[in-house]
Coordinates of C-alpha atoms in Angstrom, one line a residue:
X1 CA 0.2 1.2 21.2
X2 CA -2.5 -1.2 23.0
X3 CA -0.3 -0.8 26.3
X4 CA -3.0 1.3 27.9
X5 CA -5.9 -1.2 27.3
X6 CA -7.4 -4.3 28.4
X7 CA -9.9 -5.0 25.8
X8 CA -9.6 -4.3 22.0
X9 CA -11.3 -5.8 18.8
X10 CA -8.5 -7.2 16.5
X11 CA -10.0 -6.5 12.3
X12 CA -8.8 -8.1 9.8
X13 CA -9.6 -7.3 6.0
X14 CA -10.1 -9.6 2.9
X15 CA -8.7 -7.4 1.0
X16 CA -5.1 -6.9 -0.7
X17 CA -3.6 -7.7 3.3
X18 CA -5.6 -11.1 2.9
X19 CA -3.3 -11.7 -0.6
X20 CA -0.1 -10.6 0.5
X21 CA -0.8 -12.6 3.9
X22 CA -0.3 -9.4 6.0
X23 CA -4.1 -9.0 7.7
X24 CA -6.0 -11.9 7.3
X25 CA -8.3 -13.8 9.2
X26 CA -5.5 -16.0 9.6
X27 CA -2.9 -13.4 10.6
X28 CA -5.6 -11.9 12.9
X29 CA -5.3 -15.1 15.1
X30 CA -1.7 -15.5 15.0
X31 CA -1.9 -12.3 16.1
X32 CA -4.1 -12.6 18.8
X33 CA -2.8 -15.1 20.3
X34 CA 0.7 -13.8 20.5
X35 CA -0.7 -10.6 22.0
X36 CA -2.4 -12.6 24.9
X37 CA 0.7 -14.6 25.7
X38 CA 3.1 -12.1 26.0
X39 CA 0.6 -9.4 27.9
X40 CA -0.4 -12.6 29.9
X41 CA 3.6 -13.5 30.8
X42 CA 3.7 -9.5 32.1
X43 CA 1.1 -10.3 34.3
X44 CA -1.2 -8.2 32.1
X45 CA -3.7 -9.9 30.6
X46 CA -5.5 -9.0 27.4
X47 CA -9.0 -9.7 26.3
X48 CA -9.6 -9.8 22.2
X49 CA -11.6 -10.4 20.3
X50 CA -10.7 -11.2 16.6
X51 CA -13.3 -10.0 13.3
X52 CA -12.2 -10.1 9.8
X53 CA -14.7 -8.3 7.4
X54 CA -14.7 -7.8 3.5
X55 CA -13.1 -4.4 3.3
X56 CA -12.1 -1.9 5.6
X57 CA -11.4 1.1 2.4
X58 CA -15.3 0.5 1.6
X59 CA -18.3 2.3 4.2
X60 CA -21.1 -0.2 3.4
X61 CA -18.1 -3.3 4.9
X62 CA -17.1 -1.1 8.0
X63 CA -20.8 -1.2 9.1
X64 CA -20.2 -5.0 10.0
X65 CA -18.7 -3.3 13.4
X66 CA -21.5 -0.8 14.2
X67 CA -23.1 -2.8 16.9
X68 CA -20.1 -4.1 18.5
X69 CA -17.3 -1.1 18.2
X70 CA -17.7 0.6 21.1
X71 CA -17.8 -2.3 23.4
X72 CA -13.9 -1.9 23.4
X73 CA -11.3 0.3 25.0
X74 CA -9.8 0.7 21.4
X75 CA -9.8 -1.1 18.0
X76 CA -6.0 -2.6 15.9
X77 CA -7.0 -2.8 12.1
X78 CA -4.7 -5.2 9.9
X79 CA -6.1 -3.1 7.0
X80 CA -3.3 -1.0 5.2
X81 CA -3.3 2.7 6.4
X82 CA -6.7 3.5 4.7
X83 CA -8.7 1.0 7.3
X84 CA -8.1 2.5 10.2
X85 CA -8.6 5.8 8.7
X86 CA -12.4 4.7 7.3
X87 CA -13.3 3.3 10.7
X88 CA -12.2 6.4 12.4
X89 CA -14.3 8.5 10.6
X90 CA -16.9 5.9 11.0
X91 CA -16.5 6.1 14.2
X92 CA -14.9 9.3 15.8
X93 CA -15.6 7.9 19.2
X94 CA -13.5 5.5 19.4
X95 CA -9.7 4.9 19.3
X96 CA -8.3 2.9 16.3
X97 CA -5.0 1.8 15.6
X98 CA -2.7 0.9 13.1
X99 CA -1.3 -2.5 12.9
X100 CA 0.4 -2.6 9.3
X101 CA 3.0 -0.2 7.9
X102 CA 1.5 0.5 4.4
X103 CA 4.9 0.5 2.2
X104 CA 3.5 1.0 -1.7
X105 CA 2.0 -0.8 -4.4
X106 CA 3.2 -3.4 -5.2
X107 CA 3.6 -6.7 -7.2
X108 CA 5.0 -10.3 -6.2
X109 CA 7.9 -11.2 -8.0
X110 CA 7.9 -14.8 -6.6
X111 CA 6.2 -16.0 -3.3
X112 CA 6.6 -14.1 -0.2
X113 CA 8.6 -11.1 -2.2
X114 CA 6.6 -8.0 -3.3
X115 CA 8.2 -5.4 -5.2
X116 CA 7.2 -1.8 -6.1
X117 CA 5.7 -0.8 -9.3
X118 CA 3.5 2.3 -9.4
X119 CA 3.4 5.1 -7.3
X120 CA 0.2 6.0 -8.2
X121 CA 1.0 9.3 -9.8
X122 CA -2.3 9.3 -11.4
X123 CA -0.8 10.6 -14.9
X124 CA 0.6 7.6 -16.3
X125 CA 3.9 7.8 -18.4
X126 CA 4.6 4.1 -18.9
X127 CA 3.8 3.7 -22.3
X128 CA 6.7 5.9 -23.2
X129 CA 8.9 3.2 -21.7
X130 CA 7.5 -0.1 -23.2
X131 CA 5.8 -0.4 -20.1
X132 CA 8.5 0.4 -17.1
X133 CA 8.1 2.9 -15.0
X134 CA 10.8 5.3 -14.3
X135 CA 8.9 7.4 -11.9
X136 CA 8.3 4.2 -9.4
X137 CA 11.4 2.4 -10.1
X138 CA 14.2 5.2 -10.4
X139 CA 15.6 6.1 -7.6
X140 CA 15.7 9.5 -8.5
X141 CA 12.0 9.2 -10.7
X142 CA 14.3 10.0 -14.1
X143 CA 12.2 10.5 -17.2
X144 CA 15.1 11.2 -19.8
X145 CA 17.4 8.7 -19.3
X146 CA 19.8 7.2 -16.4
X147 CA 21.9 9.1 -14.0
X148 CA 25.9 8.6 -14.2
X149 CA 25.4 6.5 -10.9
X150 CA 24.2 3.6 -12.4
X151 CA 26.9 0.8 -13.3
X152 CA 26.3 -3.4 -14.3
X153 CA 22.4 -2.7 -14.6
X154 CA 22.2 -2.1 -10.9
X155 CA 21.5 1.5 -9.1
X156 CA 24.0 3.7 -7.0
X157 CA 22.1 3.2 -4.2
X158 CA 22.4 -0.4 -3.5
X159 CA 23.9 -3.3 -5.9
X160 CA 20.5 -5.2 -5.0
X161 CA 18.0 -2.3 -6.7
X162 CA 17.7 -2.7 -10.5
X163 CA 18.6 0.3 -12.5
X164 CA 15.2 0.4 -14.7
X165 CA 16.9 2.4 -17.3
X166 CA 19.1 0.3 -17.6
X167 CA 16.3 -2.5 -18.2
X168 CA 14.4 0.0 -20.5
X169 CA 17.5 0.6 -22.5
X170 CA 18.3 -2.5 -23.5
X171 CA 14.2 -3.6 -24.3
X172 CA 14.2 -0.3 -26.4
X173 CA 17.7 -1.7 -28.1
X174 CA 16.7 -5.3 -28.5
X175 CA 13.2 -4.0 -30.3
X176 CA 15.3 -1.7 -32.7
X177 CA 13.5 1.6 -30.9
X178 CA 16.1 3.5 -29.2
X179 CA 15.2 7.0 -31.1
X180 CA 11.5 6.9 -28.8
X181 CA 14.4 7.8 -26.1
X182 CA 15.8 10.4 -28.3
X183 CA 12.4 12.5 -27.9
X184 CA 12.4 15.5 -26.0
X185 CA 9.2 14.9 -23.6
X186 CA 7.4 17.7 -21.8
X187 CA 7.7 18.3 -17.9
X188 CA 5.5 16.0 -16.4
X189 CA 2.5 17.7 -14.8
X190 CA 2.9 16.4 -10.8
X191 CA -0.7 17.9 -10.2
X192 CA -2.7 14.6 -10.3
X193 CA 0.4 13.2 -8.2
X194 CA 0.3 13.0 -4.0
X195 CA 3.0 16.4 -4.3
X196 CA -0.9 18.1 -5.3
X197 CA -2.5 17.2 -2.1
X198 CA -4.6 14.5 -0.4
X199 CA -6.5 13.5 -4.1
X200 CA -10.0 12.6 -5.1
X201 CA -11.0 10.0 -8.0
X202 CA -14.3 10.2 -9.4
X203 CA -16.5 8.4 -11.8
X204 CA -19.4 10.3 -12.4
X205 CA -21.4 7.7 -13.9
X206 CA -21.2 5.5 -10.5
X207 CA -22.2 8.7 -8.6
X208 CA -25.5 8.5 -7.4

């Protein structure tokens, strides 16, 4: 992507990339640093320069770069995929670029492991469950019980993916409750979910 330019501005964000050491300030300079050396062993050097602000999904933060974005042939964010999308609107004349593949959200299960557990549905089920979430953590998004698929608590699709009906199951069994999975539940309404369109929250007391 930054094949074409000579000078770019390198942002980091404090944010949930800082935690999960994806976009930090200290992954912007590791960053940096292995852009110049292998641009400068093609006999193309690189200039950057590296700037790490408090968030890059909040306007009043992206203003940090106001005075300075334009100074470059093109800007990489470290953000997840909502960063670069805020700065370009920010800033429509400019290029900016995405340096992190946003995957989901997710939770770390142990140190340098993440794993996902919502899918941000905005209609949340998981009460029904004792707290697991089928529409995240089936492969298929089941909300009746498993497929026929499933077999030694592990999912069809790999032997290294949990079956979480499986999990649900037996926490249901061990607390005596297995009739709350007898229930017939209604179709879950997919309207407040991403299949709806690009969404909008709102709090209407925090609107000014």
């Amino acid at each position: 992507m930054i094949k074409p330019y000579n000078k770019i501005l390198l942002i980091g964000c404090k944010g949930c990339v800082t935690v999960c050491n994806v976009g930090g300030a200290k992954e912007v300079g590791v960053l940096a640093a292995t852009l110049k050396i292998a641009r400068k062993k093609e006999g193309n050097p690189i200039e950057i320069d590296e700037k790490t602000i408090e968030r890059q999904c909040d306007p009043e933060y992206i203003e940090q770069i106001r005075d300075v974005y334009d100074q470059y042939d093109a800007v990489l964010s470290m953000a997840c995929g909502v960063g670069p999308q805020f700065l370009s609107e920010a800033y429509p004349g400019q290029t900016f670029l995405p340096a992190v593949n946003t995957k989901f959200f997710g939770g770390a299960v142990q140190h340098g492991i993440w794993e996902e557990r919502c899918a941000g549905c905005g209609n949340c089920i998981i009460h029904n469950y004792d707290g697991l979430c089928p529409i995240a953590r089936c492969s298929k998004s089941l909300q009746h019980g498993p497929c026929g698929g499933s077999a030694h608590g592990k999912c069809e699709i790999s032997k290294d993916v949990e079956c979480i009906w499986d999990t649900i199951v037996k926490k249901k069994m061990e607390q005596g409750r297995l009739e709350d999975l007898r229930k017939i539940r209604p179709a879950k309404d997919w309207q407040t979910a991403r299949d709806g369109g690009p969404r909008k929250s709102i709090r209407e007391e925090l609107v000014q």
